[in-house]
Backbone as a ProteinNet text record, in pm:
[ID]
protein_1_A
[PRIMARY]
XXXXXXXXXXXXXXXXXXXXXXXXXXXXXXXXXXXXXXXXXXXXXXXXXXXXXXXXXXXXXXXXXXXXXXXXXXXXXXXXXXXXXXXXXXXXXXXXXXXXXXXXXXXXXXXXXXXXXXXXXXXXXXXXXXXXXXXXXXXXXXXXXXXXXXXXXXXXXXXXXXXXXXX
[TERTIARY]
1720.6	1850.8	1922.5	2040.3	2117.9	2209.7	2269.1	2364.7	2480.7	2523.9	2639.7	2611.7	2483.1	2448.4	2466.8	2459.3	2474.4	2619.4	2709.5	2851.3	2890.2	2946.3	2993.9	3145.9	3212.8	3358.6	3420.6	3518.1	3588.7	3729.1	3798.5	3936.7	3966.1	4052.2	4097.1	4248.5	4298.7	4442.3	4497.9	4624.6	4692.9	4720.5	4707.8	4729.2	4876.9	4954.6	5093.4	5180.1	5178.2	5261.2	5219.7	5091	5043.6	5085	5076.7	5123.4	5274.2	5347.2	5492.5	5527.9	5453.6	5476.6	5453.3	5348.3	5321.5	5435.3	5480	5586.2	5716.9	5754.9	5880.6	5876.3	5766	5759	5757.2	5692.2	5694.3	5834.9	5907	6044.9	6136.6	6119	6200.7	6172.8	6046.2	6011.4	6073.5	6060.9	6115	6266.6	6333.6	6479.8	6522.7	6454.5	6489.1	6460.5	6347.9	6313.6	6413.1	6449.4	6547.7	6682.8	6718.1	6844.4	6847.6	6735.6	6728.3	6731.1	6662.7	6646.8	6762.8	6834.5	6939.1	7049.4	7099.3	7208.1	7169.4	7042.8	7000.7	6919.4	6933.1	6854.9	6883.6	7004.7	7041	6974.6	6928.8	6868.9	6720.1	6660.4	6520	6427.7	6302.1	6202.6	6171.1	6167.8	6137.6	6245.2	6368.9	6479.1	6472.7	6435.7	6423.3	6311.1	6198.2	6086.5	6123.8	6195.3	6240.9	6337.2	6423	6518.8	6446.9	6342.9	6266.7	6192.3	6126.1	6044.4	6125.7	6230.6	6303.2	6450.6	6487.1	6626.5	6669.5	6741.3	6791.3	6673.4	6676.9	6565.5	6547.9	6656	6647.2	6585	6624.2	6565.6	6417.3	6382.6	6241.1	6159.6	6213.9	6144.7	6131.3	6233.4	6227.4	6124.3	6112.1	6010.7	5870.4	5851.2	5721.1	5689.9	5790.4	5770	5734.4	5797.7	5765.8	5623.9	5582.3	5444.4	5343.9	5374.5	5286.6	5278.5	5391.6	5391.7	5309.6	5323.2	5244.8	5095.7	5057.1	4916.6	4861.3	4939.2	4894.7	4874	4969	4955.6	4838.4	4816.6	4704	4570.7	4561.2	4438.3	4410.2	4513.2	4496.1	4459	4519.2	4489.5	4343.2	4291.4	4151	4055.4	4095.5	4010.5	4044.3	4128.2	4180.9	4074.6	3964.3	3863.7	3773.2	3776.8	3694.7	3769.4	3879.8	3960.5	3900.6	3862.9	3796.7	3657.3	3555.9	3417.8	3331.8	3210.1	3117.8	2978.3	2891.9	2754	2655.5	2703.4	2619.1	2625.7	2668.3	2677.7	2819.4	2893.3	3028.7	3125.6	3249.5	3358.8	3437.2	3461.2	3529.4	3663.5	3762.6	3892	3911.4	3918.3	3923.2	3791	3793	3670.9	3674.7	3790.3	3809	3785.8	3826.4	3817.6	3708	3641.2	3539.6	3526.6	3477.8	3456.1	3324.2	3250.9	3128.9	3164.2	3093.1	3121	3100.8	3010.9	2984.4	3104.5	3193.9	3312.4	3434.8	3427.2	3540.9	3558.5	3678.1	3705.3	3794.7	3885.7	3976.6	4049.6	4107.1	4194.8	4323.1	4435.7	4564	4664.7	4766.7	4879	4991.3	5044.4	5144.8	5255.5	5376.2	5492.1	5513	5518	5532.9	5674.3	5696.3	5828.3	5934.5	5893.9	5988.5	6001.1	5931.4	5936.9	5836.8	5745.7	5645	5525.3	5487.3	5377.8	5245.2	5149.8	5019.6	4908.7	4790.4	4669.1	4612	4592.5	4548.9	4419	4340.3	4208.3	4214.4	4156.3	4144.3	4000.3	3984.7	3852.8	3835.4	3718.5	3688.7	3639.4	3734.6	3698.1	3787.5	3829.4	3915.5	4048.9	4095.6	4223.8	4315.9	4442.2	4540.3	4596.6	4553.6	4610.1	4527.6	4598	4529.7	4530	4434	4422.4	4466.3	4551.2	4598	4487.7	4460.8	4366.3	4438.2	4543.9	4615.5	4751.5	4850	4981	4969	5031	5011.8	5065.2	5170.4	5222.6	5127.2	5032.9	4933.7	4805.3	4784.3	4659.7	4650.5	4541.5	4523	4475.3	4405.4	4352.6	4442.8	4420.2	4495.3	4451.2	4543.7	4507.7	4405.8	4411.9	4318.8	4175.5	4160	4027.7	3970.5	4053.9	4009	3973.6	4057	4028.9	3895.4	3875.3	3750	3629.1	3643.3	3531.3	3498.6	3600.4	3576.4	3511.3	3560.6	3505	3362.4	3334	3198.8	3103.3	3147.2	3064.1	3042.6	3147.4	3134.3	3038.8	3045.5	2955.7	2810.4	2788	2651.3	2597.5	2687.6	2644.3	2620.6	2639.6	2615.6	2739.8	2853.4	2978.4	3006.2	3129.7	3169.2	3135.7	3088.8	3058.1	3187.1	3218.6	3345.1	3314.9	3393.3	3376.7	3456.4	3389.9	3454.2	3413.7	3510.6	3479.8	3474.5	3372.6	3358.4	3362.6	3452.5	3471.7	3415.4
2419.2	2413.5	2288.1	2305.8	2192.7	2142.3	2026.5	1972.7	2068.9	2135	2224.1	2342.8	2379	2490.5	2455.9	2326.5	2283.1	2240.8	2331.9	2303.1	2290.2	2174.6	2150.7	2142.5	2239.7	2249.7	2149.6	2075.3	1975.4	2024.1	2086.3	2127.7	2261.7	2336	2466.3	2463.4	2557.3	2569.1	2684.5	2671.9	2781.2	2892.8	3014.3	3128.6	3164.5	3151.1	3197.8	3129	2996.3	2936.8	2980.5	3003.3	3045.4	3188.9	3276.2	3414.5	3419	3334.3	3328.5	3278.2	3181.1	3131.5	3239.1	3319	3429.5	3531.5	3565.1	3663.9	3614.7	3491.8	3437.9	3428.2	3378.2	3365.7	3502.8	3601.2	3736.2	3795.7	3771.7	3821.4	3752.6	3622.3	3549.6	3602.1	3621.3	3674.7	3812.6	3899.7	4035.5	4033.6	3949.6	3942.3	3892.3	3793.7	3743.5	3846.5	3915.8	4017.3	4133.5	4176.8	4285.2	4239.1	4113.9	4060.1	4053	4027.8	4024.4	4165.1	4258.4	4392.5	4486.5	4465.5	4559.1	4580.4	4477.6	4502.1	4591.6	4598	4678.9	4800.9	4841.5	4953.3	5083.3	5101.8	5225.6	5234.9	5120.9	5120.8	5154.3	5170.2	5210.3	5098.3	5137.1	5044.6	4930.4	4958.5	4852.5	4744.5	4784.1	4687.6	4607.4	4673.6	4602.1	4499.2	4536.9	4444.4	4325.6	4352.4	4243.6	4152	4209.2	4128	4039.9	4092.9	4013.7	3901	3932.1	3832.6	3733.6	3781.6	3696.1	3682.3	3706.4	3696.9	3552.7	3530.6	3397.7	3301.3	3189	3092.5	3031.9	3007.6	2949.1	3048.6	3174.3	3276.7	3296.1	3290.1	3303.2	3186.7	3067.2	2949.7	2962.2	3011.7	3031.1	3137.9	3242.9	3345	3287	3203.6	3137.6	3046.2	2975	2888.5	2971.9	3087.1	3174.9	3229.4	3264.5	3310.6	3199.6	3077.2	2964.2	2938.5	2946.5	2928	3036.8	3160.3	3269.8	3245.8	3208.7	3183.5	3068.1	2962.1	2847.2	2887.2	2958.4	3001.6	3098.4	3185	3278.4	3203.1	3105.5	3025.7	2948.8	2887.8	2815.3	2910.9	3028.3	3125.4	3168.7	3186.7	3225.7	3116.8	2990.7	2878.5	2824.2	2892.5	2839.1	2811	2885.1	2867.7	2747.6	2689.5	2571.3	2483.5	2425	2344.3	2205.1	2140.7	2010.9	2028.1	1995	2008.8	1903.8	1886.4	1793.5	1853.3	1795.4	1841.1	1730.8	1624.9	1512.4	1399.5	1429.4	1327.8	1313.3	1423.3	1421.4	1491.4	1447.9	1510.9	1593.6	1720.9	1812.4	1853.1	1867.8	1924.2	2047.7	2161	2286.1	2304.2	2339.8	2348.9	2258.9	2196.9	2124.2	1973.7	1912.1	1766.8	1726.3	1614.3	1562.1	1411.9	1346.1	1202.9	1175.1	1072.2	1034.6	986.9	1035.5	995.6	845.7	785.8	642.9	558.1	611.1	536.1	558.5	650.5	678.8	562.9	504.2	389.9	424.5	518.3	551.6	680.8	739.2	855	819.3	826.7	784.3	898.1	888.3	981.4	909.2	971.8	907.1	1006.3	954.1	1035.1	1018.7	1129.2	1127.2	1099.8	1106.6	1078.9	1177	1300.5	1402.4	1407.4	1318.8	1315.6	1406.7	1465.3	1554.7	1471.5	1488	1411.2	1476	1392.8	1445.7	1352.9	1408.8	1334.4	1287.9	1154.7	1097.4	1021	1019.3	957.8	823.8	720.1	589.9	577.8	563.8	558.5	420.7	362.1	229.6	241.7	258.4	266.4	176.5	65.3	-32.7	26.9	123.1	185.8	164.6	146.8	128	261.8	370.6	501.6	573.6	634.2	719.8	862	940.3	1078.9	1172.9	1267.9	1363.1	1461.9	1475.1	1576	1705.6	1694.8	1814.9	1775.7	1859.9	1840.8	1884.4	1809.1	1835.9	1971.7	2021.1	2152	2265.4	2240.8	2342.8	2330.9	2218.6	2191.3	2272.2	2344.6	2426.9	2343.9	2233.9	2148.5	2027	1955.5	1832.7	1726.1	1645.3	1543.7	1442	1409.3	1311.9	1364.9	1493.1	1554.6	1553.6	1585.4	1586.2	1444.3	1346.7	1208	1164.1	1191	1152	1219.8	1346.5	1418.2	1360.4	1326.5	1266.3	1130.1	1049.1	915.4	922.5	1019.4	1037.9	1075.2	1166.1	1205.2	1087.1	1006.2	889.3	786.4	767.7	672.1	719.4	847.3	901.2	896	898.1	896.3	754.7	656.2	518.4	446.5	502.4	435.2	325.9	296	190.3	230.2	135.7	163.5	172.2	288.9	313.3	383.6	350.5	423.6	552.4	662.2	792	869.6	932.3	1009	1157.3	1222.4	1364.9	1433	1528.7	1596	1735.1
-7204.7	-7143.6	-7193.4	-7251.4	-7299.6	-7190.5	-7216	-7118.9	-7096.7	-7202.2	-7193.5	-7100.1	-7083.5	-6995.8	-6848.9	-6815.2	-6676.2	-6652	-6649	-6636.4	-6489.3	-6453.3	-6318.2	-6324.5	-6265.3	-6271.5	-6175.4	-6226.2	-6146.2	-6109.8	-6204.3	-6179	-6244.1	-6178.2	-6227.2	-6244.1	-6324	-6344.6	-6261.8	-6224.2	-6155.4	-6255.8	-6211.4	-6300.5	-6314.3	-6207	-6209.5	-6314.6	-6328.6	-6434.3	-6574.4	-6593.8	-6724.8	-6755	-6655.3	-6673.9	-6693.7	-6619.9	-6636.6	-6776.2	-6825.9	-6961.5	-7065.5	-7046.2	-7138.5	-7135.6	-7015.4	-7001.1	-7063.3	-7033.2	-7085.6	-7237.4	-7291.9	-7437.6	-7505.2	-7445.7	-7502	-7497.3	-7387.5	-7377.8	-7478	-7496.5	-7595.2	-7734.9	-7767.8	-7899.7	-7920	-7820.1	-7830.6	-7847.1	-7768.7	-7778.5	-7916.4	-7967.7	-8100.2	-8209.1	-8198.6	-8298.2	-8294.5	-8176.1	-8164.1	-8217.7	-8187.9	-8238.7	-8390.6	-8451.5	-8598	-8657.3	-8591.3	-8648.1	-8616.7	-8510.5	-8467.4	-8571.2	-8637.9	-8733.4	-8852.2	-8886.7	-9001.4	-8957.8	-8833.3	-8779.7	-8854.6	-8902.2	-8972.5	-9109.8	-9163.3	-9297.8	-9298.1	-9181.9	-9175	-9129	-9111	-9056.6	-9152.6	-9282	-9379	-9377.3	-9367.6	-9362.1	-9232.4	-9124.3	-8996.2	-9002.5	-9062.7	-9076.2	-9165.2	-9276.4	-9362.7	-9289	-9207.2	-9132	-9029.8	-8967.3	-8869.7	-8939.9	-9051.3	-9121.2	-9203.7	-9270.7	-9365.1	-9331.3	-9207.4	-9166.7	-9145.2	-9041.5	-9007.3	-8989.1	-9058.8	-9055.2	-8915.8	-8848.8	-8714.5	-8617.1	-8626.2	-8540	-8572.4	-8700.9	-8738.7	-8684.4	-8691	-8635.4	-8484	-8419.2	-8273.9	-8237.2	-8319.4	-8293.8	-8311.2	-8411.7	-8429.1	-8311.6	-8261.5	-8145.1	-8022.4	-8005.8	-7893	-7904.9	-8026	-8045.8	-8016.2	-8058	-8030	-7879.7	-7809.5	-7664.1	-7595.7	-7641.7	-7584.9	-7606.1	-7728.2	-7760.4	-7676.6	-7660.7	-7580.5	-7435.1	-7377.1	-7237.5	-7220.8	-7317.6	-7310.9	-7318	-7407.7	-7420.9	-7292	-7234.2	-7108.7	-6995.2	-6993.2	-6888	-6895.1	-7016	-7031.1	-6983.7	-6994.5	-6956.1	-6817.4	-6742.1	-6616.7	-6510.7	-6509.5	-6405.6	-6428	-6545.1	-6573.9	-6673.7	-6631.9	-6722.8	-6740.9	-6632.5	-6640.6	-6582.3	-6662.1	-6614.9	-6683.1	-6631.6	-6693.9	-6692.6	-6775.3	-6784.5	-6748.8	-6689.5	-6653.2	-6753.5	-6875.8	-6979.7	-7034.6	-7041.5	-7097.8	-7003.3	-7008.8	-6935.4	-7035.8	-7003.4	-7093.8	-7036.5	-7126.6	-7089.9	-7175.3	-7109.9	-7183.8	-7254.4	-7376.5	-7453.4	-7575.5	-7598.4	-7723.5	-7712.3	-7603.4	-7591.6	-7495.1	-7526.9	-7436.3	-7454.2	-7348.2	-7347.2	-7276.8	-7321.3	-7249.2	-7108.1	-7009.3	-6870.9	-6850.1	-6923.8	-6908.7	-6949.9	-7031.2	-7075.3	-6987.4	-6892.3	-6805.2	-6707.5	-6705.3	-6617.9	-6499.1	-6519.2	-6409.5	-6442.1	-6340.3	-6354.4	-6282.9	-6353.7	-6298.1	-6306.8	-6223.3	-6228	-6299.6	-6404.1	-6487.5	-6520	-6533.8	-6571.8	-6722.5	-6793.7	-6938.6	-6983.1	-7114.3	-7171.7	-7122.7	-7098.9	-7053.2	-6902.1	-6832.1	-6686.7	-6618.6	-6694	-6637.2	-6592.3	-6466.6	-6409.8	-6446.5	-6489.4	-6527.9	-6480.9	-6473.5	-6442.6	-6575.3	-6589.3	-6716.6	-6699.2	-6804.2	-6804	-6877.2	-6816.5	-6879.8	-6928.8	-7061.6	-7123.7	-7186.1	-7169.4	-7222.8	-7367	-7459.5	-7600.8	-7685.5	-7628.6	-7695.5	-7736.7	-7663.9	-7691.9	-7571.8	-7597.6	-7491.3	-7442.4	-7503.1	-7475.5	-7368.8	-7272.5	-7175.8	-7230.2	-7184	-7230.7	-7120	-7154.5	-7053.3	-7020	-6890.1	-6844.2	-6810.2	-6728.9	-6686.7	-6631	-6656.1	-6593.9	-6447.9	-6358.4	-6215.6	-6172.9	-6236.5	-6195.7	-6232.1	-6322	-6356.9	-6276.9	-6210.9	-6140.5	-6012.4	-5995.7	-5876.2	-5757.5	-5783.6	-5677	-5657.4	-5548.6	-5525.3	-5624.6	-5677.4	-5777	-5725	-5597.1	-5540.6	-5544.1	-5519.1	-5520.6	-5662.1	-5760.1	-5899.2	-5942.9	-5906.2	-5941.5	-5881.7	-5753.8	-5688.7	-5754	-5791.4	-5853.9	-5991.5	-6069	-6200.8	-6184.5	-6091.6	-6072.2	-6017	-5932.6	-5881.1	-5994.6	-6082.6	-6196.7	-6290.9	-6311.8	-6399.4	-6339.5	-6209.1	-6144.1	-6152.5	-6138.2	-6147.7	-6289.4	-6388.2	-6527.4	-6578.3	-6492	-6534.1	-6577.6	-6547.6	-6579.4	-6478	-6461.9	-6369.7	-6226.7	-6147.9	-6007.7	-5928.9	-5882.8	-5815.8	-5683.9	-5583.5	-5458	-5467.5	-5452.3	-5457.1	-5333.7	-5272.2	-5152.4	-5188.4	-5141.1	-5164	-5027.2	-5015.7	-4887.1	-4893.8
[MASK]
+++++++++++++++++++++++++++++++++++++++++++++++++++++++++++++++++++++++++++++++++++++++++++++++++++++++++++++++++++++++++++++++++++++++++++++++++++++++++++++++++++++++

């Protein structure tokens, strides 16, 4: 049994914003594609496909952005039940990012450049940068509970001795 097999979930994501993001991005893509293809509809399917793929560059870029937004929301939706978790040695966000629990120093709430509030991780790796764990509007649990759970896991892993309350 590896550490990864002992997954302890700390935080989950809300499903509704992710489903809404998928729906909105799919509608934007469809509207842009129809807008590109409609003027050449009389010329046949090949002309419509060429218009969608090689039409207005701005519309094509917007369609790619809508596809990327759809893919991102779908990926997050699939991972929503275990977004932040640990295995006793590392703290994971999604499936892509991880940090050693022993280096975790704090979890803070911070407002980003766009004004979006997120839960951020302070890691002791000689870096001044905090790492985003989750945006608060996507978090299914209360931020205080997630912070306490991360700090409790870090304290058990030999990180900084922190008082964490578990309810």
